[in-house]
XYZ file of C-alpha atoms in Angstrom:
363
model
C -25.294 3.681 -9.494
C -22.713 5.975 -10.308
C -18.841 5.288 -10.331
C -15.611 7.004 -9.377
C -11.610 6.323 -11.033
C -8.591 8.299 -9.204
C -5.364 7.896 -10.747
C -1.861 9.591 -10.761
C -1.994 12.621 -13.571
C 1.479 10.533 -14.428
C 2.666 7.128 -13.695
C 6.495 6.564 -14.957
C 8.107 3.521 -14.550
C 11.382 1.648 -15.824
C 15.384 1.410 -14.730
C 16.981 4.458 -14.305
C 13.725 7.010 -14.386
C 14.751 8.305 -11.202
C 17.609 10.394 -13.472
C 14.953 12.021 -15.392
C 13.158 13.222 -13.081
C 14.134 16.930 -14.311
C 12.682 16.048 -17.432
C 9.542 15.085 -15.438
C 9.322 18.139 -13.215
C 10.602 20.649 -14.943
C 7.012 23.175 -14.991
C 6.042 21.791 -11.229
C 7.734 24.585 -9.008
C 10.613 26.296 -8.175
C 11.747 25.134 -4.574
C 11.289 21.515 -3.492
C 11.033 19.613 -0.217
C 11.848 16.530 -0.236
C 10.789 14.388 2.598
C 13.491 11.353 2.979
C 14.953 8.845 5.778
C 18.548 9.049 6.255
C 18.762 5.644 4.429
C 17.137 6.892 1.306
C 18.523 10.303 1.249
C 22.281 8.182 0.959
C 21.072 5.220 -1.564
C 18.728 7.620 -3.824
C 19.828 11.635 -2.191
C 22.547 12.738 -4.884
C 20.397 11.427 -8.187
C 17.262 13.521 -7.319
C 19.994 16.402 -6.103
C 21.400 16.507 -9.227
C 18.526 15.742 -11.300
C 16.929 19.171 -10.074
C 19.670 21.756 -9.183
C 20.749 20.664 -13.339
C 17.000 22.709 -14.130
C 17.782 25.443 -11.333
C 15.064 24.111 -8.806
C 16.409 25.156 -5.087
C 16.135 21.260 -2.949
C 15.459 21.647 0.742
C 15.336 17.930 2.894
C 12.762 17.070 5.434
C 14.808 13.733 7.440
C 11.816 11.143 7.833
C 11.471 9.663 11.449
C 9.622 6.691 10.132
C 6.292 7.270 11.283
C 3.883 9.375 9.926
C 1.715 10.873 12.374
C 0.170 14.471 12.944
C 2.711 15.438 15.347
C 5.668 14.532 12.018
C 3.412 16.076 9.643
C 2.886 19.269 11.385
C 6.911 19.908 11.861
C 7.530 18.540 7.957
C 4.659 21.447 7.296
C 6.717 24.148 9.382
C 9.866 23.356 7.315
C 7.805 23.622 3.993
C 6.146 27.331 5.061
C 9.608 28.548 6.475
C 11.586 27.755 3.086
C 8.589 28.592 0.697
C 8.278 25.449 -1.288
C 5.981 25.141 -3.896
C 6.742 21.725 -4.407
C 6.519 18.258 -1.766
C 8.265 14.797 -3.059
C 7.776 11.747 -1.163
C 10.709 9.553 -1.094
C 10.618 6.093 0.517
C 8.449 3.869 1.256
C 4.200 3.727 2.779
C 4.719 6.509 5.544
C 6.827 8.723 3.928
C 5.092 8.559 0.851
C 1.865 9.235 2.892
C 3.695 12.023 5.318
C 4.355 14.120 1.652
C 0.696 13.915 0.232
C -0.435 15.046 4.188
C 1.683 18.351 4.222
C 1.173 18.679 0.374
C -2.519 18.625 0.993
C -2.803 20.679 4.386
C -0.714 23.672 2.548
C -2.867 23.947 0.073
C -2.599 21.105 -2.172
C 0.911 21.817 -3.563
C 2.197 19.828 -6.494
C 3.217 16.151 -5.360
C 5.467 14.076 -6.708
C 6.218 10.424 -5.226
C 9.650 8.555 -5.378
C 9.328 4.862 -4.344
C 11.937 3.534 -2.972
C 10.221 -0.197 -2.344
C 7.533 -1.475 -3.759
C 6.048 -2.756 -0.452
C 2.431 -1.229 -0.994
C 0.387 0.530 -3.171
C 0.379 4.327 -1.251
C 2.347 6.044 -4.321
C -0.773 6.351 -6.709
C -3.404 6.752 -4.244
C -5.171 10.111 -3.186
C -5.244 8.630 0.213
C -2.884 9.593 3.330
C -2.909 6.930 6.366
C -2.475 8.734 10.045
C -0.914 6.929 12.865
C -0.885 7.560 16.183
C 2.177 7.208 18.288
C 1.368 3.713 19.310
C 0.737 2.943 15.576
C -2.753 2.713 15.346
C -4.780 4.308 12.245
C -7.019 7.606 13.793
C -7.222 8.972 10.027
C -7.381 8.447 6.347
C -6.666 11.699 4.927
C -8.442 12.354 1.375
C -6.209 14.181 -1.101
C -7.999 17.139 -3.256
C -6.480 14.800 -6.271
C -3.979 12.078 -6.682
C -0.266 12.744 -6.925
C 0.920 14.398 -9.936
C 3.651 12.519 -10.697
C 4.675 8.777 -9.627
C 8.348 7.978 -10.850
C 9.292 4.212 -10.332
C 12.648 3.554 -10.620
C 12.993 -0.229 -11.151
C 16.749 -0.286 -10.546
C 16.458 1.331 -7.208
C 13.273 -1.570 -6.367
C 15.756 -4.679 -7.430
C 17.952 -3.802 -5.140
C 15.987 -3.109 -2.353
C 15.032 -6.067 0.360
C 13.347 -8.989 -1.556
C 11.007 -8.875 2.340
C 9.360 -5.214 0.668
C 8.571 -6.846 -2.429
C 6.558 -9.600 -0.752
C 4.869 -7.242 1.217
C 3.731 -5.445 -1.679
C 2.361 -8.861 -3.111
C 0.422 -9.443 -0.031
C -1.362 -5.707 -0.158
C -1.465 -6.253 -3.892
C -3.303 -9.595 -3.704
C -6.305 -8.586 -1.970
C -6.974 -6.115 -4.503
C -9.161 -8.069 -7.019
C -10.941 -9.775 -4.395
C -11.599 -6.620 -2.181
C -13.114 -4.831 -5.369
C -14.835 -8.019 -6.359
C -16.885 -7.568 -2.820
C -17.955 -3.974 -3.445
C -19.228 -4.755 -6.553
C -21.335 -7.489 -5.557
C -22.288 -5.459 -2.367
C -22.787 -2.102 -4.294
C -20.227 -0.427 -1.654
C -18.919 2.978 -2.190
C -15.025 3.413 -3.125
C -12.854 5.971 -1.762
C -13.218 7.402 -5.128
C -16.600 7.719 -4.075
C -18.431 5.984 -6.494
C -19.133 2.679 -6.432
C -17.236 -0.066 -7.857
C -16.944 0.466 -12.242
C -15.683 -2.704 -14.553
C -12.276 -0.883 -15.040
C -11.941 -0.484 -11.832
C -11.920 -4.484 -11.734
C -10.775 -5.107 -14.450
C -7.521 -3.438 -13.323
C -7.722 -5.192 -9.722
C -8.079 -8.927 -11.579
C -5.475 -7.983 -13.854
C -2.956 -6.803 -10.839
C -4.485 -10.304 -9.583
C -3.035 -12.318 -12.571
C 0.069 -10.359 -12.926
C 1.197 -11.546 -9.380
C 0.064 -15.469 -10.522
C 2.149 -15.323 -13.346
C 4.844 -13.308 -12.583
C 5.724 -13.336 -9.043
C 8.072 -15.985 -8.349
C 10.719 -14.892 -11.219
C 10.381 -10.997 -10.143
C 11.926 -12.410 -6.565
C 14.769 -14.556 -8.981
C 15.287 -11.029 -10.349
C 15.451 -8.912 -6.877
C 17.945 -11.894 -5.977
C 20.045 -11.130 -7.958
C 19.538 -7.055 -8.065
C 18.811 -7.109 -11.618
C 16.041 -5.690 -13.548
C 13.443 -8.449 -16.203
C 10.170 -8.175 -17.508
C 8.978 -10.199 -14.709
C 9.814 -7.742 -11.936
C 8.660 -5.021 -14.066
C 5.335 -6.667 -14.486
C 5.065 -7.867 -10.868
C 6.298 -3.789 -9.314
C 3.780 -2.462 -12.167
C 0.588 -4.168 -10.478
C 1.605 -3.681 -6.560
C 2.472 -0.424 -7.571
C -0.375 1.106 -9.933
C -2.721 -1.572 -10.800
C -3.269 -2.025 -7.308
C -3.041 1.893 -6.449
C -6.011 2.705 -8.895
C -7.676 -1.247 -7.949
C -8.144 -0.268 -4.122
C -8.873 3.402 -4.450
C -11.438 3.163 -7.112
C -12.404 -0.573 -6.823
C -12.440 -0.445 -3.094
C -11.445 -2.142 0.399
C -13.208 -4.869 2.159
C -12.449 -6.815 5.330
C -8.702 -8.290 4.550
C -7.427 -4.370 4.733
C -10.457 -4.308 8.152
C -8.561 -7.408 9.553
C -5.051 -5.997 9.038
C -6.481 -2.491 10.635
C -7.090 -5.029 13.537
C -4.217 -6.439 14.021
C -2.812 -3.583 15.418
C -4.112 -4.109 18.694
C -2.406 -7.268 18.987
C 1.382 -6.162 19.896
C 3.099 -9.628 18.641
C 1.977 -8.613 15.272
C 3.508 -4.958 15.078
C 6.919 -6.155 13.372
C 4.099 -7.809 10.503
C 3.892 -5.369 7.376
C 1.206 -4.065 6.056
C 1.126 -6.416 3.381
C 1.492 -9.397 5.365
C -1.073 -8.585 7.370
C -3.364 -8.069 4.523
C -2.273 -11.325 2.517
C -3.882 -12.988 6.000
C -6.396 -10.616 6.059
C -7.881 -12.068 2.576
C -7.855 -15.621 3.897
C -10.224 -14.845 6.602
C -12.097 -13.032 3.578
C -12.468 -15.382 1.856
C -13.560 -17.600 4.430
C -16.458 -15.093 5.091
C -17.354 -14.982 1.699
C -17.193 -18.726 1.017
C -15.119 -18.583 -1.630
C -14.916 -21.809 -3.619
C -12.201 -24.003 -2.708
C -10.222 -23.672 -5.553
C -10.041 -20.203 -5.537
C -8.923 -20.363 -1.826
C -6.002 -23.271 -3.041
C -4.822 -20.922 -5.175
C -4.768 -18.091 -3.115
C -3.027 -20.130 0.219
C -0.810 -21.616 -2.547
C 0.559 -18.243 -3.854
C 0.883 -17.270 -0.239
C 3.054 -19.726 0.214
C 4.672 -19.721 -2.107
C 6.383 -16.125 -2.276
C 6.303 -16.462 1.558
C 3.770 -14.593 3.026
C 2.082 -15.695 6.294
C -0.549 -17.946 6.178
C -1.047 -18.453 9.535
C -0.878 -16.084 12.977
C 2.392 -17.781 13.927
C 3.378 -16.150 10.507
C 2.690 -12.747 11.790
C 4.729 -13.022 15.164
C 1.579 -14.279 16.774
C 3.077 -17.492 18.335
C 0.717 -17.424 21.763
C -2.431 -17.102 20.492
C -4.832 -15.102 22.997
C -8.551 -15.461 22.827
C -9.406 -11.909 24.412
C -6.835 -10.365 21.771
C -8.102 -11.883 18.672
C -11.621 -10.711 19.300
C -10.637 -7.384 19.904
C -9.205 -7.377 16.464
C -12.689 -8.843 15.155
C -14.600 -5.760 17.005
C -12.193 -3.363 15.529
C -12.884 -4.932 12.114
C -16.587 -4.579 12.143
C -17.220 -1.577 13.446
C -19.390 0.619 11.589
C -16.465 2.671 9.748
C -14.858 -0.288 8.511
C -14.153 -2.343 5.421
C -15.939 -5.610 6.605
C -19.686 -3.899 5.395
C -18.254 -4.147 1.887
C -17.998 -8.047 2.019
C -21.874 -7.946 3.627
C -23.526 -5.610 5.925
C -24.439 -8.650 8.697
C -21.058 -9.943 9.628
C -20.220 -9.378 13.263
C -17.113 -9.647 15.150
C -17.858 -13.372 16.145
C -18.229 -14.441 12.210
C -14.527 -12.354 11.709
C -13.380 -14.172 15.013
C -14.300 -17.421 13.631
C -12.833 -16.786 10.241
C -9.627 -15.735 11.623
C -8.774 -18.855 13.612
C -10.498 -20.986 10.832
C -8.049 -19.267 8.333
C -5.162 -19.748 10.784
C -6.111 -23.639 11.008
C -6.057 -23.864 7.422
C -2.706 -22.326 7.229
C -0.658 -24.422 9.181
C -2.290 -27.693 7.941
C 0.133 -27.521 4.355
């Protein structure tokens, strides 16, 4: 067996790091693109302005539709070449961040650096770059030479973001431990490929206890805007513990299930994360987890409000045909599901789902 750990080459979090970032990127390049929504470029635009025109680095803007698909990437990648930029930061949340490490990559792995503007997933410290297509469907997981060079977390900017991207980063972040937990056991490779190493889970069941412990005062803090250890414990773990957990620790069939879901259209306003917090209880129903473990797990769901059930997810009419095609998608031979055990088949994830959906209204 051998094993494979990615990670950032730096990780910097803490309130008001997004000021530094000068400091931080000082030797990186000389002209930078900065791919940003209109949103972000007003709440977070003028701090990473300044921060780099004060070290004499020349800041061109890339606006960020929202989606990141080939046909986004490919313009962002024109705008790069045409201004000469040595330099690509990803600003934003999932898609932007993963928009960034796709040109960054396809121009010849330029310096990255990513700017998270929510802590809804764990994209920042990943290698990793998730392609849509224009109906929203994943056609590609784009492998990064190396990780990003630089992640800067500014915890300021995530308390007062939505508390609903927070939760969302719980749900992705939750799976973590137990999606590593099944590539050990099953020997799977990672996308680190390597298989599964004890740090790597370590680091996932740590992210794992972090969210137990922590969760419900980090969503007190985002409340009320303001900065504790809790949140900075809780945005630490969906952030980087989970980053390095899933890359090098691997995925299994929650992250399958929420690839799924995306053929069921009731489910597209669902996040990521929510869709992989209900992802894990069909998981663990595959895996017949011990009932505790899956009390626990249903209980933390609930309560930092994730979905526990398909009505949860926007799936109110329930349809029979739909729901299997989600199964099919999940066990197909390129997915996650393998990792939990190479013999599941669509009817076992069918089962599971409307088992876990069952469960999840009952309390």
């Amino acid at each position: 067996m051998s094993i494979g750990i990615k990670a950032p080459g730096y990780y910097v979090q803490g309130a008001g790091e997004l000021g530094k970032l000068g400091k931080y990127a000082k030797k990186m390049g000389d002209n930078f693109l900065v791919v940003i929504s209109p949103n972000n470029k007003k709440r977070v635009g003028k701090i990473i302005d300044t921060a780099l025109t004060e070290i004499n680095k020349t800041v061109f803007y890339a606006e960020f539709s929202g989606e990141c698909t080939p046909e986004v990437i490919a313009d962002i990648q024109s705008l790069a070449v045409d201004h000469g930029c040595d330099v690509v930061v990803g600003v934003g949340g999932g898609k932007a961040i993963d928009t960034a490490k796709a040109v960054a990559t396809n121009l010849g792995v330029l310096p990255v650096i990513i700017i998270p503007t929510i802590a809804s997933n764990d994209a920042p410290c990943s290698s990793v770059s998730v392609i849509y297509n224009k109906q929203g469907i994943v056609i590609k997981a784009l492998m990064m030479k190396h990780n990003p060079d630089l992640v800067l977390v500014d915890t300021d900017i995530i308390a007062k973001a939505p508390k609903k991207y927070l939760i969302s980063g719980m749900g992705d972040a939750l799976a973590t431990y137990f999606e590593a937990r099944a590539c050990r056991r099953s020997n799977a490779k990672t996308m680190a490929r390597g298989n599964c190493s004890i740090t790597a889970l370590a680091l996932s069941e740590l992210c794992y206890k972090t969210l137990l412990q922590y969760s419900l005062d980090a969503l007190k803090a985002v409340d009320a805007k303001t900065v504790t250890p809790a949140l900075d414990a809780v945005v630490e773990a969906c952030v980087y513990l989970s980053g390095v957990g899933f890359e090098s620790g691997g995925l299994a069939a929650a992250h399958a299930i929420n690839d799924g879901l995306a053929h069921v259209s009731q489910a597209h306003h669902a996040s990521h994360g929510e869709k992989v917090a209900f992802g894990l209880l069909a998981q663990l129903l595959l895996e017949k987890s011990p009932n505790d473990e899956w009390e626990t797990v249903l209980n933390y769901i609930k309560s930092v409000g994730l979905p526990s059930c398909l009505a949860d997810l926007g799936i109110v009419e329930v349809n029979a045909e739909e729901l299997q095609a989600v199964a099919e998608a999940a066990t197909v031979p390129t997915q996650f599901t393998k990792n939990v055990r190479p013999d599941i088949t669509a009817d076992d994830v069918y089962k599971a789902i409307m088992e876990a959906d069952a469960l999840g209204r009952k309390k």
